[in-house]
XYZ file of N, CA and C in Angstrom:
486
model
N 0.661 -1.069 0.170
C 0.196 0.575 -0.252
C 0.900 1.468 -0.379
N 2.082 1.354 0.753
C 2.953 2.142 0.677
C 3.626 2.655 -0.672
N 3.494 1.683 -1.421
C 4.213 1.726 -2.639
C 3.279 2.534 -3.518
N 1.710 1.444 -3.430
C 0.743 2.245 -4.414
C 0.608 4.176 -3.893
N 0.845 4.277 -2.565
C 0.614 5.824 -2.353
C 1.355 6.710 -2.654
N 2.539 6.173 -2.725
C 3.990 6.920 -2.879
C 3.898 7.096 -4.376
N 3.742 6.070 -5.379
C 3.280 6.349 -6.806
C 2.336 7.649 -7.279
N 1.342 7.340 -6.229
C 0.529 8.071 -6.609
C 0.612 9.817 -6.494
N 1.347 9.921 -5.468
C 1.935 11.286 -4.972
C 2.992 11.353 -6.066
N 3.819 10.583 -6.821
C 4.446 11.189 -7.714
C 4.338 11.561 -9.178
N 2.670 10.838 -9.161
C 2.205 10.892 -10.426
C 1.094 11.456 -10.326
N 0.855 12.364 -9.989
C -0.687 13.001 -9.840
C -1.541 13.077 -10.904
N -2.764 12.701 -10.959
C -3.444 12.949 -12.223
C -3.909 14.415 -12.563
N -4.957 15.084 -12.719
C -5.064 16.351 -12.929
C -5.536 16.920 -11.690
N -5.141 17.845 -11.543
C -5.234 18.756 -10.162
C -6.507 19.550 -10.626
N -7.161 19.144 -9.220
C -8.538 19.937 -8.782
C -8.652 21.003 -7.955
N -8.713 22.209 -8.393
C -8.190 23.012 -7.067
C -9.771 23.066 -6.583
N -9.939 23.509 -5.182
C -10.977 23.501 -4.542
C -11.648 25.102 -5.126
N -12.963 24.644 -4.712
C -13.934 25.863 -4.553
C -14.580 26.231 -3.682
N -14.648 27.749 -3.458
C -15.242 27.415 -1.808
C -15.776 28.858 -2.463
N -16.897 28.886 -2.410
C -17.916 30.088 -3.013
C -17.470 30.720 -4.075
N -16.868 31.682 -3.952
C -16.349 32.682 -5.445
C -14.689 32.508 -5.647
N -14.188 31.796 -4.744
C -12.935 31.396 -4.775
C -12.363 29.802 -5.898
N -11.572 29.917 -6.017
C -10.791 28.678 -6.635
C -11.275 28.424 -8.240
N -11.278 26.887 -8.359
C -11.798 27.008 -9.829
C -12.704 27.948 -10.305
N -12.852 27.689 -11.722
C -13.635 28.807 -11.922
C -13.876 30.024 -11.653
N -13.733 30.814 -10.742
C -13.716 31.901 -9.907
C -13.278 33.103 -11.090
N -14.198 33.718 -11.036
C -14.012 34.951 -12.050
C -13.053 35.924 -11.995
N -12.648 36.540 -12.893
C -11.013 37.535 -12.407
C -11.690 38.541 -12.034
N -11.954 39.641 -12.947
C -12.560 40.961 -12.849
C -13.608 41.090 -13.473
N -14.836 41.768 -12.919
C -16.000 42.321 -13.753
C -15.436 42.987 -14.424
N -16.473 42.854 -15.709
C -16.476 44.275 -16.648
C -17.339 45.700 -16.030
N -16.113 46.521 -16.104
C -16.237 47.413 -15.455
C -18.071 48.038 -15.869
N -18.384 47.636 -16.723
C -20.063 48.171 -17.363
C -21.094 47.625 -16.307
N -20.469 46.087 -15.630
C -21.180 45.372 -14.885
C -21.571 45.742 -13.063
N -20.241 47.245 -12.853
C -19.868 47.529 -11.600
C -21.137 48.026 -10.804
N -21.540 47.630 -9.685
C -22.490 48.270 -8.824
C -21.669 49.574 -8.086
N -21.927 50.663 -8.300
C -21.491 51.679 -7.967
C -22.141 52.680 -7.015
N -22.138 52.880 -5.993
C -22.909 53.923 -5.400
C -22.059 55.298 -5.723
N -23.231 55.886 -6.461
C -22.987 57.242 -7.362
C -22.861 58.271 -6.629
N -23.894 58.818 -5.377
C -23.471 59.461 -4.429
C -21.930 59.531 -3.941
N -21.268 58.583 -3.244
C -20.365 58.232 -2.778
C -19.084 58.595 -3.949
N -19.540 57.848 -5.158
C -18.351 58.365 -6.335
C -18.428 59.875 -6.215
N -19.502 60.573 -6.257
C -19.206 61.949 -6.521
C -18.697 62.976 -5.584
N -18.627 62.175 -4.283
C -18.120 62.772 -3.185
C -16.774 63.458 -3.174
N -16.330 64.475 -2.154
C -15.100 65.084 -2.989
C -13.783 64.303 -2.376
N -13.989 63.201 -1.573
C -13.073 62.402 -1.151
C -12.571 61.629 -2.197
N -13.494 60.926 -2.552
C -13.497 59.916 -3.833
C -13.040 60.654 -5.326
N -13.492 61.619 -5.683
C -13.189 62.264 -6.772
C -11.498 62.656 -6.602
N -10.914 63.302 -5.529
C -10.011 63.745 -5.049
C -9.054 62.359 -5.173
N -9.497 61.292 -4.895
C -8.405 60.130 -4.809
C -8.671 59.575 -6.240
N -9.725 59.771 -7.348
C -9.527 58.957 -8.275
C -8.641 60.071 -8.852
N -8.562 61.181 -8.814
C -7.349 62.402 -9.369
C -6.214 62.128 -8.943
N -5.999 61.885 -8.024
C -4.634 61.098 -7.437
C -3.898 59.866 -8.088
N -5.377 59.008 -8.486
C -4.643 57.676 -9.509
C -4.673 57.926 -10.835
N -5.246 59.358 -11.235
C -4.973 59.356 -12.556
C -3.789 60.348 -12.994
N -3.381 60.952 -11.407
C -1.710 61.634 -11.165
C -0.978 59.996 -11.801
N -1.337 59.126 -10.549
C 0.016 57.822 -10.817
C 0.157 57.221 -12.443
N -1.169 57.358 -12.983
C -1.023 56.954 -14.296
C -0.251 57.675 -15.375
N -0.195 58.574 -14.814
C 0.234 60.070 -15.415
C 2.172 59.972 -15.162
N 2.664 59.370 -14.210
C 3.765 59.266 -13.907
C 4.132 57.783 -14.261
N 3.252 56.838 -14.703
C 4.004 55.664 -15.443
C 3.939 56.195 -16.980
N 3.319 57.193 -17.468
C 3.770 57.590 -18.836
C 5.034 58.423 -18.606
N 5.207 58.835 -17.722
C 6.534 59.874 -17.958
C 7.493 59.134 -17.752
N 7.431 57.939 -17.030
C 8.545 57.145 -16.693
C 8.789 56.454 -18.243
N 7.803 56.122 -18.760
C 7.671 55.182 -20.371
C 8.475 56.474 -21.120
N 8.021 57.610 -21.021
C 8.886 58.470 -22.033
C 10.214 58.527 -21.760
N 10.688 58.533 -20.489
C 12.103 58.970 -20.057
C 12.723 58.100 -20.505
N 12.102 56.933 -20.097
C 12.866 55.140 -20.683
C 13.500 55.218 -22.081
N 12.325 55.536 -22.693
C 12.467 55.778 -24.329
C 13.636 56.536 -24.598
N 13.350 57.784 -24.142
C 14.393 58.615 -24.792
C 16.053 58.263 -24.407
N 15.899 57.463 -22.935
C 17.271 57.323 -22.686
C 17.029 55.895 -21.682
N 17.583 54.970 -22.572
C 17.270 53.699 -21.783
C 17.870 53.683 -20.477
N 19.165 54.319 -20.123
C 19.829 54.338 -18.888
C 19.046 55.146 -17.750
N 17.925 55.449 -17.723
C 17.348 56.606 -16.797
C 16.866 55.846 -15.529
N 17.424 56.297 -14.474
C 17.041 55.473 -13.000
C 15.832 56.050 -12.908
N 14.663 54.868 -12.768
C 13.096 55.855 -12.232
C 13.188 55.415 -11.171
N 14.310 54.748 -10.230
C 13.944 54.382 -8.849
C 13.398 55.560 -7.685
N 14.200 56.775 -7.941
C 14.414 57.821 -6.888
C 12.627 58.895 -7.086
N 12.176 58.303 -8.432
C 10.895 58.792 -8.984
C 9.832 57.787 -8.416
N 10.185 56.618 -8.434
C 9.158 55.477 -7.829
C 8.953 55.949 -6.634
N 10.301 55.651 -5.606
C 9.970 55.997 -4.492
C 9.322 56.989 -3.832
N 9.601 58.096 -4.352
C 8.845 59.423 -3.857
C 7.766 59.703 -4.576
N 7.167 59.387 -5.524
C 5.825 59.417 -6.059
C 4.972 58.342 -5.793
N 5.272 56.891 -5.362
C 4.543 55.842 -5.564
C 4.699 55.203 -4.113
N 4.430 56.125 -2.987
C 4.759 55.823 -1.304
C 3.233 54.757 -1.433
N 3.371 53.595 -0.991
C 2.426 52.667 -0.916
C 1.507 52.663 0.061
N 1.455 53.772 1.260
C 0.442 53.915 1.989
C -0.445 55.070 1.307
N -0.157 55.832 0.853
C -0.881 56.605 -0.011
C -1.843 56.515 -1.140
N -0.315 55.447 -2.145
C -1.148 54.853 -3.149
C -2.450 53.908 -2.785
N -2.381 53.127 -1.734
C -3.274 52.308 -1.113
C -4.802 53.055 -0.802
N -4.527 54.331 0.068
C -5.291 54.922 0.405
C -6.255 55.767 -0.494
N -5.668 55.841 -1.630
C -6.240 56.628 -2.896
C -7.171 55.251 -3.195
N -6.502 54.205 -3.551
C -7.411 53.472 -4.505
C -8.101 52.334 -3.611
N -8.074 52.856 -2.414
C -9.167 52.070 -1.455
C -10.144 53.108 -1.145
N -9.945 54.230 -1.086
C -10.848 55.344 -0.939
C -11.837 55.158 -2.483
N -11.438 55.288 -3.639
C -12.051 55.089 -4.573
C -13.283 53.472 -4.347
N -12.186 52.445 -4.397
C -12.957 51.452 -4.130
C -14.246 51.627 -3.027
N -14.134 52.473 -2.343
C -15.195 52.550 -1.058
C -16.606 52.563 -1.749
N -16.807 53.450 -3.060
C -17.916 53.692 -3.758
C -18.541 52.459 -4.361
N -17.823 51.071 -4.288
C -18.439 50.195 -4.991
C -19.079 49.064 -4.263
N -20.039 48.139 -4.732
C -20.515 47.433 -3.955
C -19.357 46.028 -3.584
N -19.641 44.901 -2.487
C -18.782 44.227 -2.695
C -18.287 43.129 -3.577
N -19.409 42.933 -4.352
C -18.897 42.006 -5.327
C -17.715 42.949 -6.614
N -18.267 43.610 -6.661
C -17.375 44.704 -7.763
C -15.809 44.931 -7.109
N -15.865 45.016 -5.523
C -14.836 45.274 -4.799
C -13.843 43.649 -5.243
N -14.316 42.731 -4.914
C -13.950 41.294 -5.359
C -12.513 41.601 -6.384
N -13.169 42.030 -7.537
C -12.525 42.028 -8.929
C -11.434 43.182 -8.636
N -11.913 44.389 -8.222
C -10.969 45.855 -8.245
C -10.111 45.545 -7.142
N -10.266 44.653 -6.252
C -9.181 44.143 -5.080
C -7.734 43.889 -6.043
N -8.461 42.953 -6.689
C -7.471 41.942 -7.503
C -6.447 43.151 -8.464
N -7.136 43.952 -8.821
C -6.583 45.366 -9.440
C -5.692 46.032 -8.583
N -6.017 46.182 -7.475
C -5.050 46.777 -6.718
C -3.912 46.505 -6.097
N -3.977 44.745 -6.230
C -3.059 43.948 -5.617
C -2.116 43.754 -6.852
N -2.553 43.861 -7.919
C -1.681 44.051 -9.225
C -0.823 45.230 -9.462
N -1.746 46.274 -9.235
C -0.760 47.261 -9.258
C 0.319 47.883 -8.248
N 0.330 47.079 -7.373
C 1.016 47.467 -6.111
C 2.236 46.371 -6.299
N 1.833 45.115 -6.843
C 2.807 44.056 -7.141
C 3.654 44.608 -8.535
N 3.332 45.300 -9.240
C 3.737 45.831 -10.503
C 4.698 47.046 -9.914
N 4.446 47.692 -8.713
C 5.220 48.858 -8.665
C 6.354 48.266 -8.159
N 6.252 47.191 -7.042
C 7.326 46.502 -7.033
C 8.489 45.263 -7.488
N 7.874 45.203 -8.717
C 8.873 44.297 -9.626
C 9.077 45.528 -10.578
N 8.724 46.716 -10.778
C 9.333 47.563 -11.806
C 10.542 47.768 -10.788
N 10.425 48.009 -9.208
C 11.618 48.790 -8.737
C 12.520 47.606 -8.587
N 12.503 46.308 -8.391
C 13.351 45.499 -8.249
C 14.068 45.537 -10.163
N 13.107 45.626 -10.847
C 13.939 45.371 -12.342
C 14.591 47.095 -12.833
N 14.306 47.966 -12.130
C 15.338 49.300 -12.000
C 16.558 49.362 -11.603
N 16.790 48.269 -10.728
C 18.173 48.337 -9.820
C 19.015 47.822 -10.940
N 20.206 48.702 -10.847
C 21.114 48.470 -11.852
C 22.458 48.386 -11.159
N 23.566 47.785 -11.295
C 24.964 48.084 -10.851
C 25.446 49.061 -10.837
N 26.379 49.834 -10.248
C 26.940 50.976 -10.202
C 28.043 50.814 -11.478
N 27.748 51.469 -12.562
C 28.600 51.805 -13.481
C 28.379 50.649 -14.867
N 27.276 49.648 -14.524
C 27.000 48.983 -15.399
C 25.892 49.420 -16.376
N 26.055 49.527 -17.862
C 24.729 49.732 -18.617
C 23.399 48.985 -18.739
N 22.650 49.234 -18.632
C 21.502 48.532 -18.819
C 20.851 48.037 -20.216
N 21.005 46.859 -20.181
C 21.021 46.048 -21.221
C 19.861 46.096 -21.934
N 19.704 46.195 -23.258
C 18.342 46.245 -24.129
C 17.055 45.347 -23.590
N 17.731 44.191 -23.228
C 16.747 42.993 -22.717
C 15.970 43.526 -21.300
N 17.157 44.250 -20.396
C 16.511 44.394 -19.086
C 15.678 46.093 -19.496
N 15.946 46.603 -20.429
C 14.789 47.742 -20.905
C 13.296 47.520 -21.312
N 13.573 46.522 -22.329
C 12.184 45.890 -22.710
C 11.494 45.487 -21.613
N 12.254 44.476 -20.473
C 11.532 44.317 -19.283
C 10.860 45.152 -18.504
N 11.707 46.158 -18.492
C 10.847 47.786 -17.491
C 10.121 48.421 -18.386
N 10.153 48.429 -19.551
C 9.356 49.031 -20.635
C 7.739 47.947 -20.741
N 8.115 46.729 -20.370
C 7.043 46.062 -20.334
C 6.181 46.208 -18.962
N 6.805 46.058 -17.639
C 6.408 45.827 -16.606
C 5.511 47.402 -16.540
N 5.908 48.602 -17.394
C 5.602 50.017 -17.214
C 4.140 49.668 -18.177
N 4.324 49.122 -19.098
C 2.908 49.021 -19.894
C 2.076 48.510 -18.951
N 2.050 47.152 -18.594
C 1.465 46.206 -17.395
C 0.718 47.128 -16.701
N 1.643 48.264 -16.063
C 1.299 49.129 -14.826
C 0.473 50.119 -15.249
N 0.422 50.570 -16.493
C -0.371 51.469 -17.074
C -1.838 50.926 -17.137
N -1.856 49.830 -17.823
C -3.153 49.079 -17.860
C -3.773 48.799 -16.577
N -3.013 48.179 -15.991
C -3.863 47.875 -14.392
C -4.432 49.434 -13.650
N -3.602 50.587 -13.960
C -4.485 51.808 -13.369
C -5.552 51.858 -14.341
N -5.189 51.936 -15.895
C -6.581 52.357 -16.827
C -7.972 51.539 -16.376
N -7.623 49.905 -15.988
C -8.466 49.101 -15.808
C -9.527 49.290 -14.807
N -8.020 49.898 -13.632
C -8.718 50.378 -12.145
C -9.762 51.701 -12.494
N -9.408 52.374 -13.112
C -10.165 53.837 -13.099
C -11.309 53.540 -14.155
N -11.597 52.765 -15.199
C -12.733 52.275 -16.053
C -13.598 52.273 -15.411
N -13.440 51.486 -13.933
C -14.566 51.255 -12.751
C -15.281 52.252 -12.153
N -14.668 53.506 -12.133
C -15.055 55.009 -11.630
C -15.489 56.106 -12.830
N -15.556 55.445 -13.949
C -15.576 56.739 -15.301
C -17.035 56.828 -15.641
């Protein structure tokens, strides 16, 4: 019996993810923004509109970094990232806008928030370069790709509050 059990573990069949409520196998990714349920009064509030404008500013910053890297592939975007993309402030802005959405919509927008924060972390890691060593074309491509991904995540998130 021990040999059969070991061989079953070594060569498992098709993996079956558990499904608990909306999580696990078959769970939806992110709702279509047109299907979002939004508290329009809360969305129009000064706090949410200020946060939304702040998120647009973050998107604009991503575009600035893209342009800077396209002009000069050796540009160090690290200082700009650390100064302008403070996680506490960014998360607060994202969560303020998120408060205008119902719980089901938030399940999808929460995923976008996690993606945004992860993309920023990955971008900062990709930006690190040894002193005196030029950034290769491949590393530049990686950074531009991460910036494209980050811009897309911001755009997808903003689409929920348009």
